[in-house]
Amino acid sequence: MATSAAVASSPAVPTAVIFDVGRVLYDWDPRILYRRLIDDDRALDAFLRDVVTHEWHFQHDAGRDFADTSAELAAVYPQHAGLIAAWGPRFLDSIGAPIAGMAALVDELEAAAMPLYAITNFSHEFWPPFRAREAAMFDRFRDIVVSGAEKLVKPDPAIYRLALDRFGLEAGRTVFIDDNAANVAGARSVGLIALHFVDEPTLRGDLQALGLLT
């Protein structure tokens, strides 16, 4: 089985694993919510392209309050004020099912006594209810760095350094897993063994090559 360059260059068996959350552990897409609220496909595409965009939402991951960002956006698109207002109270409806196979993979790592952590780009307002809803997953994690609470976002190297310091981990002995190539590059820049997540079978192969799974 082919392995990534990060796996091939790892000098020793890692001693901890840091996960991303969205699109690694759980599906996430604004379309999951808004397809329930906008019936017309073309109107839905236009709304997600021009109004509630990933770039607009990224402000929440960076620490801005929804009350401020929604007011600003509604002033530009008053005809969509109701749909914009729905983003905050219904944010959890934009989070889909667990990614196939990932809950079992986390179970296996926990059973092997592997310390588990996470770094997530997530709003400081939206994270607590999601964390509470998914306690069965996140109670296994020793600590989680949330970008909105820190006002630092991936791929800024500073958020990885903060996490390593807080978690008490050595970068060269720690695996980091993320679906975003820029976030993977940011993690590698501080010395983490960073794996680009594609799907569970690919990740499982990389973790087996690193000696973390049998």
C-alpha positions as semicolon CSV with decimal commas, in nm:
position;residue;x (nm);y (nm);z (nm)
1;M;0,000;0,000;0,000
2;A;0,138;0,343;-0,093
3;T;0,191;0,589;0,189
4;S;0,224;0,965;0,200
5;A;0,558;1,144;0,224
6;A;0,472;1,245;0,581
7;V;0,431;0,880;0,677
8;A;0,744;0,766;0,495
9;S;0,957;1,031;0,665
10;S;0,830;0,971;1,020
11;P;1,132;0,862;1,228
12;A;0,948;0,685;1,510
13;V;0,607;0,559;1,616
14;P;0,395;0,865;1,704
15;T;0,270;0,911;2,058
16;A;-0,049;1,117;1,997
17;V;-0,307;1,196;1,728
18;I;-0,472;1,533;1,662
19;F;-0,788;1,534;1,451
20;D;-0,965;1,803;1,257
21;V;-1,344;1,782;1,311
22;G;-1,541;1,908;1,011
23;R;-1,517;1,679;0,707
24;V;-1,287;1,443;0,895
25;L;-1,503;1,323;1,183
26;Y;-1,835;1,475;1,068
27;D;-1,974;1,591;0,737
28;W;-2,029;1,967;0,719
29;D;-2,184;2,177;0,444
30;P;-2,410;2,486;0,456
31;R;-2,616;2,316;0,186
32;I;-2,731;2,054;0,438
33;L;-2,921;2,326;0,625
34;Y;-3,032;2,554;0,344
35;R;-3,169;2,287;0,114
36;R;-3,437;2,250;0,383
37;L;-3,518;2,621;0,360
38;I;-3,480;2,697;-0,014
39;D;-3,679;2,475;-0,251
40;D;-3,542;2,600;-0,582
41;D;-3,199;2,452;-0,667
42;R;-3,084;2,753;-0,866
43;A;-3,185;2,992;-0,590
44;L;-3,006;2,770;-0,337
45;D;-2,688;2,769;-0,546
46;A;-2,698;3,146;-0,583
47;F;-2,761;3,201;-0,211
48;L;-2,466;2,984;-0,109
49;R;-2,243;3,136;-0,377
50;D;-2,322;3,501;-0,304
51;V;-2,469;3,538;0,046
52;V;-2,392;3,275;0,311
53;T;-2,052;3,189;0,170
54;H;-1,768;2,991;0,324
55;E;-1,568;3,315;0,337
56;W;-1,841;3,489;0,536
57;H;-1,871;3,196;0,777
58;F;-1,492;3,186;0,823
59;Q;-1,529;3,506;1,028
60;H;-1,702;3,298;1,297
61;D;-1,415;3,049;1,298
62;A;-1,184;3,347;1,349
63;G;-1,375;3,459;1,656
64;R;-1,635;3,710;1,539
65;D;-1,983;3,701;1,692
66;F;-2,276;3,589;1,478
67;A;-2,481;3,891;1,588
68;D;-2,228;4,119;1,422
69;T;-2,165;3,923;1,104
70;S;-2,534;3,853;1,043
71;A;-2,630;4,219;1,087
72;E;-2,362;4,323;0,839
73;L;-2,469;4,063;0,583
74;A;-2,840;4,136;0,623
75;A;-2,770;4,505;0,556
76;V;-2,622;4,407;0,219
77;Y;-2,890;4,144;0,139
78;P;-3,205;4,259;0,324
79;Q;-3,419;4,033;0,102
80;H;-3,240;3,735;0,263
81;A;-3,243;3,860;0,623
82;G;-3,456;3,571;0,746
83;L;-3,236;3,306;0,587
84;I;-2,921;3,474;0,717
85;A;-3,067;3,490;1,068
86;A;-3,129;3,114;1,057
87;W;-2,756;3,036;1,032
88;G;-2,683;3,096;1,401
89;P;-2,964;2,913;1,581
90;R;-2,971;2,634;1,322
91;F;-2,597;2,593;1,265
92;L;-2,602;2,236;1,397
93;D;-2,837;2,150;1,109
94;S;-2,546;2,219;0,871
95;I;-2,351;1,933;1,030
96;G;-2,426;1,597;0,878
97;A;-2,358;1,240;0,977
98;P;-2,025;1,109;1,105
99;I;-1,783;1,039;0,821
100;A;-1,803;0,670;0,727
101;G;-1,574;0,453;0,936
102;M;-1,431;0,732;1,148
103;A;-1,615;0,658;1,472
104;A;-1,482;0,302;1,463
105;L;-1,130;0,424;1,386
106;V;-1,141;0,659;1,685
107;D;-1,266;0,367;1,896
108;E;-0,967;0,160;1,789
109;L;-0,717;0,433;1,868
110;E;-0,876;0,487;2,209
111;A;-0,870;0,113;2,278
112;A;-0,499;0,116;2,198
113;A;-0,454;0,390;2,463
114;M;-0,349;0,647;2,201
115;P;-0,393;1,003;2,335
116;L;-0,648;1,186;2,119
117;Y;-0,680;1,562;2,064
118;A;-0,837;1,798;1,812
119;I;-0,780;2,136;1,650
120;T;-1,093;2,269;1,484
121;N;-1,182;2,584;1,296
122;F;-1,514;2,642;1,470
123;S;-1,712;2,934;1,610
124;H;-1,678;2,991;1,984
125;E;-2,059;3,027;1,991
126;F;-2,148;2,724;1,780
127;W;-1,896;2,482;1,933
128;P;-2,043;2,430;2,285
129;P;-2,384;2,297;2,171
130;F;-2,219;2,072;1,913
131;R;-1,968;1,947;2,168
132;A;-2,253;1,870;2,408
133;R;-2,458;1,694;2,140
134;E;-2,164;1,476;2,037
135;A;-2,028;1,407;2,385
136;A;-2,002;1,035;2,309
137;M;-1,733;1,121;2,054
138;F;-1,556;1,414;2,215
139;D;-1,540;1,280;2,570
140;R;-1,262;1,051;2,441
141;F;-1,048;1,355;2,348
142;R;-0,809;1,485;2,613
143;D;-0,830;1,844;2,487
144;I;-0,961;2,040;2,187
145;V;-0,838;2,375;2,057
146;V;-1,124;2,577;1,904
147;S;-1,019;2,853;1,667
148;G;-1,302;3,091;1,753
149;A;-1,213;3,082;2,121
150;E;-0,845;3,146;2,048
151;K;-0,899;3,393;1,760
152;L;-0,643;3,191;1,565
153;V;-0,738;2,981;1,263
154;K;-0,578;2,704;1,065
155;P;-0,354;2,718;0,863
156;D;-0,181;2,987;1,074
157;P;0,121;2,807;1,227
158;A;0,045;2,985;1,555
159;I;-0,261;2,770;1,624
160;Y;-0,058;2,449;1,590
161;R;0,214;2,583;1,819
162;L;-0,051;2,685;2,074
163;A;-0,204;2,337;2,060
164;L;0,129;2,159;2,097
165;D;0,216;2,373;2,398
166;R;-0,125;2,324;2,559
167;F;-0,134;1,952;2,492
168;G;0,229;1,903;2,598
169;L;0,320;1,724;2,275
170;E;0,632;1,697;2,059
171;A;0,552;1,791;1,699
172;G;0,770;1,522;1,544
173;R;0,595;1,248;1,742
174;T;0,240;1,373;1,679
175;V;0,005;1,293;1,389
176;F;-0,228;1,567;1,264
177;I;-0,519;1,481;1,030
178;D;-0,708;1,738;0,819
179;D;-0,907;1,738;0,494
180;N;-0,780;2,083;0,389
181;A;-0,447;2,080;0,205
182;A;-0,356;2,429;0,330
183;N;-0,415;2,319;0,689
184;V;-0,197;2,014;0,633
185;A;0,080;2,236;0,497
186;G;0,050;2,467;0,796
187;A;0,083;2,173;1,033
188;R;0,386;2,039;0,849
189;S;0,551;2,380;0,874
190;V;0,573;2,336;1,253
191;G;0,697;1,977;1,229
192;L;0,377;1,777;1,277
193;I;0,331;1,445;1,095
194;A;0,043;1,586;0,892
195;L;-0,188;1,359;0,691
196;H;-0,428;1,483;0,423
197;F;-0,761;1,316;0,493
198;V;-0,940;1,167;0,192
199;D;-1,141;0,885;0,346
200;E;-1,122;0,634;0,629
201;P;-0,957;0,351;0,432
202;T;-0,674;0,579;0,317
203;L;-0,624;0,718;0,666
204;R;-0,631;0,370;0,815
205;G;-0,354;0,266;0,577
206;D;-0,140;0,562;0,677
207;L;-0,195;0,496;1,048
208;Q;-0,106;0,131;1,000
209;A;0,214;0,235;0,822
210;L;0,296;0,456;1,121
211;G;0,241;0,165;1,360
212;L;-0,069;0,309;1,524
213;L;-0,317;0,048;1,401
214;T;-0,277;-0,320;1,323
